[in-house]
Tab-separated table of C-alpha atoms and ligand atoms in Angstrom:
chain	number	residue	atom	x	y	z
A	1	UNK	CA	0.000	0.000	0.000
A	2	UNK	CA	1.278	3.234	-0.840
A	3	UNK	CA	1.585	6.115	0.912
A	4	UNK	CA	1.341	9.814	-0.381
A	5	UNK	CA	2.340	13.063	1.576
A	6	UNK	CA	-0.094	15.956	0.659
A	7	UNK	CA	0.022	19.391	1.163
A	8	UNK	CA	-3.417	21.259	1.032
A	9	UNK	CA	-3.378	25.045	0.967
A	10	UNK	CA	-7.045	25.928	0.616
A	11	UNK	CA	-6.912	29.489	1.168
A	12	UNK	CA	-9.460	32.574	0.711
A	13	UNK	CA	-12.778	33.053	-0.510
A	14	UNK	CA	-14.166	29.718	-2.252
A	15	UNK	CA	-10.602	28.105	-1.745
A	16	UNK	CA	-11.941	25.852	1.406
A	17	UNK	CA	-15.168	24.986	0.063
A	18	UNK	CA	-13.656	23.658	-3.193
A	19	UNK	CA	-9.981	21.957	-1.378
A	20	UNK	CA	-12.572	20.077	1.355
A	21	UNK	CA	-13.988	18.585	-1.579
A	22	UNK	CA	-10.235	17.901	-3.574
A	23	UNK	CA	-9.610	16.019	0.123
A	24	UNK	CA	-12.458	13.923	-0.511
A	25	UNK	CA	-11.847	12.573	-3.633
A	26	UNK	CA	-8.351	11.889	-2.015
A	27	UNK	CA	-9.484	9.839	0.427
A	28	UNK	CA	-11.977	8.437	-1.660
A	29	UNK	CA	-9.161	7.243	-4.405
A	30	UNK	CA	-7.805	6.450	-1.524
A	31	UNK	CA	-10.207	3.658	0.046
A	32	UNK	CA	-10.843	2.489	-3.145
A	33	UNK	CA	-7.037	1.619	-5.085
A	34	UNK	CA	-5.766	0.878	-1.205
A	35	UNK	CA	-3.705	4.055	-1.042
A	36	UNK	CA	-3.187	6.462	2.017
A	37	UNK	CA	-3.345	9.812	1.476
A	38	UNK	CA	-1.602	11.574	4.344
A	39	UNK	CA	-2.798	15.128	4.729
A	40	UNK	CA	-2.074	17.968	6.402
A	41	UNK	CA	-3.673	21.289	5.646
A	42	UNK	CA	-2.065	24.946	6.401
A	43	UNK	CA	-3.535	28.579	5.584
A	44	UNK	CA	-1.909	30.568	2.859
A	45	UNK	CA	-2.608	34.118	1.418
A	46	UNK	CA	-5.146	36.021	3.294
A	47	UNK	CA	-5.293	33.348	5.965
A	48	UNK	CA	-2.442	33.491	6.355
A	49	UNK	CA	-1.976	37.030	6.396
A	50	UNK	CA	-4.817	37.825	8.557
A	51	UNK	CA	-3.143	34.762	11.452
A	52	UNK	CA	0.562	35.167	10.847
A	53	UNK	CA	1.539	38.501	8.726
A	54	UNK	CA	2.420	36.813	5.795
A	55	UNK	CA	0.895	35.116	3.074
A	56	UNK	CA	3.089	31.980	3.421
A	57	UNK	CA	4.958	30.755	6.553
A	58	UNK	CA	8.078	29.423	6.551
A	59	UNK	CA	7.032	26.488	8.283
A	60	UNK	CA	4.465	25.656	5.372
A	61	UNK	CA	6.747	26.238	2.730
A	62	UNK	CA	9.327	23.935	4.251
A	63	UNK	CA	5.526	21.107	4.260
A	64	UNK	CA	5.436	21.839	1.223
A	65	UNK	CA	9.227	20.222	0.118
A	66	UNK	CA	8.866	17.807	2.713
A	67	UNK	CA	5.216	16.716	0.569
A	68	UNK	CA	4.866	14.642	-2.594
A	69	UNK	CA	2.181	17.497	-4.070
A	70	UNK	CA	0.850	20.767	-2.931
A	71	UNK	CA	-3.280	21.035	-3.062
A	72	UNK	CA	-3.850	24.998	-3.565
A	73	UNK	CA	-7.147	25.953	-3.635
A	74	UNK	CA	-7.306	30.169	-4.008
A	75	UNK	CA	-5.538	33.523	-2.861
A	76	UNK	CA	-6.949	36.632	-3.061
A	77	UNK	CA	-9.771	38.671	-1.283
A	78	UNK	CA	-10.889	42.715	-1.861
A	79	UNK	CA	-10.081	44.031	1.436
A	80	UNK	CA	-6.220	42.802	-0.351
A	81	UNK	CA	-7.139	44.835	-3.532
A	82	UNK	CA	-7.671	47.881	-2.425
A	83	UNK	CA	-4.105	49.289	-1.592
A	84	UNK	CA	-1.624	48.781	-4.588
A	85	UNK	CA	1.048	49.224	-3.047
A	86	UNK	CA	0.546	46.972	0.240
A	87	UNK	CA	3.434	45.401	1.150
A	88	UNK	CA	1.750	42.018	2.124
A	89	UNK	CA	-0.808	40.616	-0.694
A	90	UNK	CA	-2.268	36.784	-0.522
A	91	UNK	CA	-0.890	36.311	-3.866
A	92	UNK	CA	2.941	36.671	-2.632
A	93	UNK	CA	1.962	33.709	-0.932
A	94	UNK	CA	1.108	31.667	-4.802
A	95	UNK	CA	4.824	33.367	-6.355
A	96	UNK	CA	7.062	32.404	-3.287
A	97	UNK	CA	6.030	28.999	-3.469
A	98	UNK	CA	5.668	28.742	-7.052
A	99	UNK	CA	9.888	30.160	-6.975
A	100	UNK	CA	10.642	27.785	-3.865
A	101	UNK	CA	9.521	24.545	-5.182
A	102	UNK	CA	10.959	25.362	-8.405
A	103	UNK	CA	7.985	24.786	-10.227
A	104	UNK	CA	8.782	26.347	-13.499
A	105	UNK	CA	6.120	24.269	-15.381
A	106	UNK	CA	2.036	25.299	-15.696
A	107	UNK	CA	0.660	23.189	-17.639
A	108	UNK	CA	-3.145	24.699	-18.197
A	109	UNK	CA	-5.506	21.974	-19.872
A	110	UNK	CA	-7.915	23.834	-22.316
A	111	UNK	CA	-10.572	21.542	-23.369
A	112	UNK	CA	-14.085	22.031	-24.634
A	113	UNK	CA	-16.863	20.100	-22.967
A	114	UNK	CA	-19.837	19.528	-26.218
A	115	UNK	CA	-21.840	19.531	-23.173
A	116	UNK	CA	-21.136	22.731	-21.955
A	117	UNK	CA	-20.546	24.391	-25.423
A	118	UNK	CA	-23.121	26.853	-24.922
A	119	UNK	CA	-21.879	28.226	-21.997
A	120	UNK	CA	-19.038	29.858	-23.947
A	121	UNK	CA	-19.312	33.387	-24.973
A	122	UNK	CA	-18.049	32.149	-28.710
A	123	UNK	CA	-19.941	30.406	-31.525
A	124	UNK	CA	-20.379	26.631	-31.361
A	125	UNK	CA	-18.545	25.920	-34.739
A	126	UNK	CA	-15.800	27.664	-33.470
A	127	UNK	CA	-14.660	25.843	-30.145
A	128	UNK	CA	-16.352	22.611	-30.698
A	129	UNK	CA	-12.960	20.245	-30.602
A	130	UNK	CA	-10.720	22.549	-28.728
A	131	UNK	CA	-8.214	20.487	-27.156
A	132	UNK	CA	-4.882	21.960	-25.952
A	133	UNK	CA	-2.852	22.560	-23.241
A	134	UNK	CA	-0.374	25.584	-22.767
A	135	UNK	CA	2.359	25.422	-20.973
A	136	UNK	CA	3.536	28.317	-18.661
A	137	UNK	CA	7.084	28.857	-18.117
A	138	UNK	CA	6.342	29.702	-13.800
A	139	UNK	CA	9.641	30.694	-12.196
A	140	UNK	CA	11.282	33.264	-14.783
A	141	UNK	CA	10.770	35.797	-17.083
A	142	UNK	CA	8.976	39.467	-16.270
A	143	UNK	CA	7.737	37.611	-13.032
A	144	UNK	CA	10.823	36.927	-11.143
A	145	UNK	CA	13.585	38.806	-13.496
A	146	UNK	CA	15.905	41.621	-12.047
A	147	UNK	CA	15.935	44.615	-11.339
A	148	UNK	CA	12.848	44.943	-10.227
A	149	UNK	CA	12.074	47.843	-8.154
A	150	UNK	CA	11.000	51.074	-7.678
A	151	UNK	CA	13.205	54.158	-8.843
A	152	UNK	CA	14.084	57.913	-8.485
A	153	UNK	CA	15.291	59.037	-11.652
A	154	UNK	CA	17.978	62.140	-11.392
A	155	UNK	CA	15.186	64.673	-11.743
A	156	UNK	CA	13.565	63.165	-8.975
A	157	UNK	CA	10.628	61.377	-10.615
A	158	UNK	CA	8.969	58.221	-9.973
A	159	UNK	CA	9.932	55.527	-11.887
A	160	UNK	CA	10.000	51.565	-11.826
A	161	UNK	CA	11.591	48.341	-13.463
A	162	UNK	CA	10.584	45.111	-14.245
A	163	UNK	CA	12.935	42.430	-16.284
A	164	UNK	CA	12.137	39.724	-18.324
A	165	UNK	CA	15.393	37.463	-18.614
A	166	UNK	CA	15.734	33.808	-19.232
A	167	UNK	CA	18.880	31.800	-19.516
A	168	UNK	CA	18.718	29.226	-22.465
A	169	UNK	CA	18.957	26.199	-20.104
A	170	UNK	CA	15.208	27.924	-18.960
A	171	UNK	CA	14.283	27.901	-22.571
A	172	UNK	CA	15.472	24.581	-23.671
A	173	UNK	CA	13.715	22.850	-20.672
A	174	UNK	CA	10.564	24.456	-21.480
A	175	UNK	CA	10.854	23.343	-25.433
A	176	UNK	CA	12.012	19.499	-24.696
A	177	UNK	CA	8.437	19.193	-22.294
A	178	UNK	CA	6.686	21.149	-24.978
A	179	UNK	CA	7.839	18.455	-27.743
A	180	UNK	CA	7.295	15.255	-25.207
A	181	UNK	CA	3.863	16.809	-24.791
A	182	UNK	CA	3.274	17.146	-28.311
A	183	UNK	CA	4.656	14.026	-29.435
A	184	UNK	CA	2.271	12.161	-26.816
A	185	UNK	CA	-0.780	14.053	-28.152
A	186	UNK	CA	-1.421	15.309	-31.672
A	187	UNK	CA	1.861	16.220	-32.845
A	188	UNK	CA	1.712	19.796	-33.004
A	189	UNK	CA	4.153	22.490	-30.758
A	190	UNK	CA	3.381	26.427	-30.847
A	191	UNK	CA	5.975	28.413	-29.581
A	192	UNK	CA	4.565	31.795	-28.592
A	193	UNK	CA	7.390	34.936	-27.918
A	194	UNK	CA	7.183	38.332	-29.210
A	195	UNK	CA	10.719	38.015	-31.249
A	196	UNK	CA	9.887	41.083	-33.617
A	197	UNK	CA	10.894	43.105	-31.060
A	198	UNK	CA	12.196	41.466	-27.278
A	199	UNK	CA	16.143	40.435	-27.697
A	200	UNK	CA	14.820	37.917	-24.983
A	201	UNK	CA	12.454	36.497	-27.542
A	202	UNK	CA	14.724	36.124	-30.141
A	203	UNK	CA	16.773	33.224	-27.884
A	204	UNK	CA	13.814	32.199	-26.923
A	205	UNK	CA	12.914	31.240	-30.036
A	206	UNK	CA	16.638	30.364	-31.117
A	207	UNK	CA	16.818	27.776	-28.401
A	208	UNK	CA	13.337	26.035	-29.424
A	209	UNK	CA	14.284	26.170	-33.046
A	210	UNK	CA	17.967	24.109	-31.641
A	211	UNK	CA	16.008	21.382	-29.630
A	212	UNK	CA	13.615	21.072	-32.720
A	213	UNK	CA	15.935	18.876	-34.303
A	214	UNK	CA	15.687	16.342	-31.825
A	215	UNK	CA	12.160	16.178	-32.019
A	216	UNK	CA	11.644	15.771	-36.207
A	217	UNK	CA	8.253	14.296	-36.173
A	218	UNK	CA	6.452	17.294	-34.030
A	219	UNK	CA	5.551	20.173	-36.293
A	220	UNK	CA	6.570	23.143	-34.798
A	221	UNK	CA	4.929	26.659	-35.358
A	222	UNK	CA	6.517	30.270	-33.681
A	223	UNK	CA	3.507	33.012	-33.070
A	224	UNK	CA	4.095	36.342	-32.019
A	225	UNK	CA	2.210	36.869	-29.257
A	226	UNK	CA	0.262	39.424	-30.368
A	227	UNK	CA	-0.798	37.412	-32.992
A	228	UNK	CA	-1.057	34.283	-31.001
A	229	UNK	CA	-3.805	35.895	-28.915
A	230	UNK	CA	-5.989	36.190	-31.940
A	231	UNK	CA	-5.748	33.089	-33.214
A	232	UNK	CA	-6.903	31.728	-30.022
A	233	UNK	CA	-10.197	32.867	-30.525
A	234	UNK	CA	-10.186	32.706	-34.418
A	235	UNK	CA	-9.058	29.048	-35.099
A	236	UNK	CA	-8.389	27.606	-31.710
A	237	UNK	CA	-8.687	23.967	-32.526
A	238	UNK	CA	-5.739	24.216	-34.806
A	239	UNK	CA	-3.743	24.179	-31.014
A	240	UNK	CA	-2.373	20.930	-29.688
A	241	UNK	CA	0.819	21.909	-27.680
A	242	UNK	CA	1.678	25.653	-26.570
A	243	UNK	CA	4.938	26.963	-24.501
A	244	UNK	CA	5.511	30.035	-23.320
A	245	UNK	CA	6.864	32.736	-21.613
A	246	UNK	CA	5.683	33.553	-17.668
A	247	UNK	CA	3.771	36.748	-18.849
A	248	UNK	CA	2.691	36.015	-22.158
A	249	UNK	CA	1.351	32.883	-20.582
A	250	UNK	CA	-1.140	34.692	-17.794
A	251	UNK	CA	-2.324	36.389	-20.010
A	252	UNK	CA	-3.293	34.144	-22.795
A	253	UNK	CA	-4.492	31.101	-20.464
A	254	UNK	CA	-7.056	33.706	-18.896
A	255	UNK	CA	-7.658	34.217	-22.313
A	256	UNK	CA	-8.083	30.645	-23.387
A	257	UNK	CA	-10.387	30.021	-20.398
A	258	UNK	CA	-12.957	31.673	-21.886
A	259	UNK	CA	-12.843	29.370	-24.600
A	260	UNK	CA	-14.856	27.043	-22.625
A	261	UNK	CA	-17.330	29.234	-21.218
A	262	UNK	CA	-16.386	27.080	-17.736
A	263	UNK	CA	-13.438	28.490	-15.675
A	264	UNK	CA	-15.463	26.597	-12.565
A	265	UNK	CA	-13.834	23.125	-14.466
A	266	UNK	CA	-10.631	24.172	-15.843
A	267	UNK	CA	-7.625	22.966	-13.415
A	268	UNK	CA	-3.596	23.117	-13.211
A	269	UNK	CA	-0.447	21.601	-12.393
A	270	UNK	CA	2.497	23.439	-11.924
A	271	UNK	CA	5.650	20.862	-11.746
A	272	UNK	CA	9.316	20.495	-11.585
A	273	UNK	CA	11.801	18.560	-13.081
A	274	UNK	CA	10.479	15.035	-13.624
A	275	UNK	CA	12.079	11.918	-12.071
A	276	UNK	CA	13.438	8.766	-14.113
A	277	UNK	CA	9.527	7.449	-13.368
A	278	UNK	CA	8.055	10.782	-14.979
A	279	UNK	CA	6.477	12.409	-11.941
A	280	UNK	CA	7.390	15.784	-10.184
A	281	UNK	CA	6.802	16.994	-7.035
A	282	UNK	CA	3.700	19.244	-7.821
A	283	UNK	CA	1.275	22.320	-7.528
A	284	UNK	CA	-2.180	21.785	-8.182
A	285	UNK	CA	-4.603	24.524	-8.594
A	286	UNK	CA	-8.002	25.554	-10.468
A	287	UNK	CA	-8.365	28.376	-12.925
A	288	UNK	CA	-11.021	30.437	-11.097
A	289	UNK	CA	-10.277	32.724	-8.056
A	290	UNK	CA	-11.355	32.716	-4.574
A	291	UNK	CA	-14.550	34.233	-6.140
A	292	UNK	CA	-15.369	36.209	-2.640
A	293	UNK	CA	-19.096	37.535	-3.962
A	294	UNK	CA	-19.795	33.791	-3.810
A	295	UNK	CA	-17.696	32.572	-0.824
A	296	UNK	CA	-19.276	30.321	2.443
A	297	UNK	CA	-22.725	29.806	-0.188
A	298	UNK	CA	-21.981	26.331	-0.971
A	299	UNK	CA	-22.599	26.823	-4.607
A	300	UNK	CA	-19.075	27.184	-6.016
A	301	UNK	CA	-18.021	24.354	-8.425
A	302	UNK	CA	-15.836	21.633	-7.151
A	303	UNK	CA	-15.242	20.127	-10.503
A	304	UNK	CA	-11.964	21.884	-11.628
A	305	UNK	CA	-10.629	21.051	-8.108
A	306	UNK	CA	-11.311	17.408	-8.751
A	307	UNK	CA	-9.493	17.677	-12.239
A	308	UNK	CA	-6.506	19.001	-10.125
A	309	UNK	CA	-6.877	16.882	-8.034
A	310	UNK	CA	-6.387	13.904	-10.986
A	311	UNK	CA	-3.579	15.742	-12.320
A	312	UNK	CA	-1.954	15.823	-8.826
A	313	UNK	CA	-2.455	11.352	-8.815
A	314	UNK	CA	-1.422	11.484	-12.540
A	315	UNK	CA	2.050	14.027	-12.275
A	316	UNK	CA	3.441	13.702	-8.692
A	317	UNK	CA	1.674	10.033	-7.811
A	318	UNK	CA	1.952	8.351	-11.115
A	319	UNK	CA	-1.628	6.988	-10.386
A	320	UNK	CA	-2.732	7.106	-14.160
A	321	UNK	CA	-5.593	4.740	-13.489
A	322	UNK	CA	-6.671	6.728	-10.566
A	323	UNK	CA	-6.480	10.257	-12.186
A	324	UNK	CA	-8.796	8.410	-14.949
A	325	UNK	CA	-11.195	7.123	-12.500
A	326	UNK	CA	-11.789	10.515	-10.863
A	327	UNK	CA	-11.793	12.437	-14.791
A	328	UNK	CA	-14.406	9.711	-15.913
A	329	UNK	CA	-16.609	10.389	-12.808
A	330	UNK	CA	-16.431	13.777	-13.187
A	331	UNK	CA	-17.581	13.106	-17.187
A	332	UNK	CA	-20.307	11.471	-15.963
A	333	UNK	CA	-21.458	13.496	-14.088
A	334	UNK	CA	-21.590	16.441	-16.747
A	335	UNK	CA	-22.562	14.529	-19.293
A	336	UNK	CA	-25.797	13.056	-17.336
A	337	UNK	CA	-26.920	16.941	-17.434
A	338	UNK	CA	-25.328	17.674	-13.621
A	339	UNK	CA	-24.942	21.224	-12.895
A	340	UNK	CA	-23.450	24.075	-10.515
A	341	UNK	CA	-24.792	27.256	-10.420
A	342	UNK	CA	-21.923	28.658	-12.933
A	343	UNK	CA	-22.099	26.149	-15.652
A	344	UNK	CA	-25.960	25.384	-15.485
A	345	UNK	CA	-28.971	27.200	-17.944
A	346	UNK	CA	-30.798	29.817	-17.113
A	347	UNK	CA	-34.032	27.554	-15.448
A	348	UNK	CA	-31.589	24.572	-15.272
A	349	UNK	CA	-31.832	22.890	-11.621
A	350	UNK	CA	-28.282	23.502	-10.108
A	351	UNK	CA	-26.975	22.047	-7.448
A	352	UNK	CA	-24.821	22.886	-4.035
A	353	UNK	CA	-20.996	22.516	-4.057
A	354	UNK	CA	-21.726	19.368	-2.058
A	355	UNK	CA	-24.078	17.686	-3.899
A	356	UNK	CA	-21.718	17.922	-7.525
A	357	UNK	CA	-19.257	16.697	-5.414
A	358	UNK	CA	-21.224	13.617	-3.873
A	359	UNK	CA	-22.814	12.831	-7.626
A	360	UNK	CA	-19.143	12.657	-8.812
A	361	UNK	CA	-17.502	10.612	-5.740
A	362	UNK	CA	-20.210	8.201	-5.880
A	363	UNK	CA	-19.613	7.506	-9.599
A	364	UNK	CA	-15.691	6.748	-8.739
A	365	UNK	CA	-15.464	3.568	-10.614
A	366	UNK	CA	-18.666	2.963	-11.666
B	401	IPM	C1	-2.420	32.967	-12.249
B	401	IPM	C2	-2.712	34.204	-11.422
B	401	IPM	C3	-1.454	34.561	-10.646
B	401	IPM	C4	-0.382	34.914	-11.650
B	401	IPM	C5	-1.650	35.698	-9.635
B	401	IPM	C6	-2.723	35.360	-8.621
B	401	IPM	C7	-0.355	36.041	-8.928
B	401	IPM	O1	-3.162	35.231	-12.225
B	401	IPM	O2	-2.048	31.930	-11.659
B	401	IPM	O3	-2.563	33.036	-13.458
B	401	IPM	O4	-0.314	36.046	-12.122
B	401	IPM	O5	0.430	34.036	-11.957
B	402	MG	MG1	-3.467	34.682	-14.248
């Protein structure tokens, strides 16, 4: 029987309602493969803020490399929002850990549910099909580059810095996933960089072009970013495979969310390097927010923390037939006309957090 260390960081707003339910299908996986799940749970961002001053503790950083994956359920909350220039935010919490763990991988899923279709602000015929997944370079670029800081220039005006600076070992890490990916799926790599004008996206693309070779029977495509943004919503089943830089990345995977019309099902994994048996110590969060207007109502959706919650038994437990077992319940569930509040028809019957996530845990294995 094996035994798994988690880490689960539920969080602000909707973050505990959804996690409590990402623990359940745990333990249910758990009881019925014959695995233990051993779990311990700390707060992070405002939690954490509000009980300790910071939005990560030491201490839960140090669980966190001392865990076989990280649960994360949300950061964030308006009483946060209102002071830009605060020097404690939840979401410090999210980049500290992100940089500590050395998770330098996002992979974001982007798949289109027929079933949901409708819920997308797109046409039909456009995003029936979509299935991609980018992948987020996490631990570099404008994020985490230096100098970044605030300024007095010589006339004594405000001014600021950010960098964006990768190192082609960055680069060619991101490109030989990006190909592995590709190569398991449909074949097809899109490197997105803005190399008309960023020096840093001209080695960016130099490097991918390099590691290429090794990787003949992927077709590989560069975008500019620009560019790459449109054709997200203009022909987005022509994606299979997309890498990327940290910024470029945010911003097009919020983007490609709304592809689906769902954010409440789209999940993540952020990982590190992978072991000889292909799994990495792992971060494993949903798309949507802590979504306070909704928080302590029972009505968010639990599904994209149960398709985390497979990626984290797929990528850090190498539990393929698990993380199948839990997707297929959830695809069930949808597809037998179940519904949250977020993802259901105007007049559709929706049901509480709780209730998706009993429907779904009772179809484990069925
Ligand atoms: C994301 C979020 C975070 C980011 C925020 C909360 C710091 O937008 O995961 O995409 O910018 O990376
Ligand atoms: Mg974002």
């Amino acid at each position: 029987m094996a035994t798994f260390k988690i880490l689960a960081l539920p969080g602000d707003g909707i973050g505990p309602e959804v996690t409590a339910e990402g623990i359940r299908a745990l333990q249910a996986i758990g009881e019925r493969f014959e695995h233990v799940f051993d779990i311990r749970e700390e707060p992070v961002g405002g939690a954490a803020i509000d009980r300790y001053g910071v939005a990560i503790t030491d201490e839960t950083i140090a669980a966190a490399q001392a865990s076989d994956a990280v649960l994360w359920g949300a950061v964030g909350l308006p009483k946060f929002d209102n002071d830009p220039n605060a020097k404690v935010r939840p979401e410090q919490g999210l980049l500290r850990i992100r940089k500590e763990l050395g998770l330098w991988a996002n992979l974001r899923p982007v798949k289109v549910d027929p079933a949901l279709a409708d819920a997308s602000t797109l046409k039909r015929e456009v995003i029936e099909g979509v299935d991609f997944v980018v992948i987020r370079e996490l631990t570099g670029g404008l994020y985490f580059g230096q100098p970044a800081e605030r300024r007095t220039t010589a006339s004594g005006r405000r001014a600021a810095v950010n960098t964006m600076a990768y190192d082609e070992d960055e680069i060619a890490r991101m490109a030989h996933l990006g190909f592995r990916l590709a190569r398991a799926r449909r074949g097809k790599l899109t490197s997105v960089d803005k190399a008309n004008v960023l020096v840093v996206s001209q080695l960016w693309r130099e490097v991918v072009t390099e590691v290429s070779k090794e990787y003949p029977d992927v077709q590989l495509e560069h975008l500019i970013v620009d560019a790459a943004s449109m054709h997200l919503i203009r022909r987005p089943r022509d994606f299979d495979v997309v890498i990327t830089e940290n910024m470029f990345g945010d911003i097009l995977t919020d983007e490609a969310s709304m592809l689906t019309g769902s954010l409440g099902m789209l999940p993540s994994a952020s990982l590190s390097d992978m072991t000889e048996a292909g799994t990495s110590r792992g971060l494993f969060e949903p798309i949507h927010g802590s979504a306070p207007d909704i928080a302590g109502k029972g009505v968010a959706n639990p599904l994209a923390m149960f398709l985390c919650t497979a990626m984290l038994l797929r990528h850090s437990c190498g539990l393929e037939e698990e993380a199948r077992a839990l997707e297929a319940a959830v695809a069930s569930a949808v597809n037998e006309g179940l519904r949250t509040p977020d993802i259901a028809k105007p007049g559709e019957r929706a049901l509480s957090t709780r209730e998706m996530a009993d429907a779904v845990l009772g179809r484990i294995g069925k």
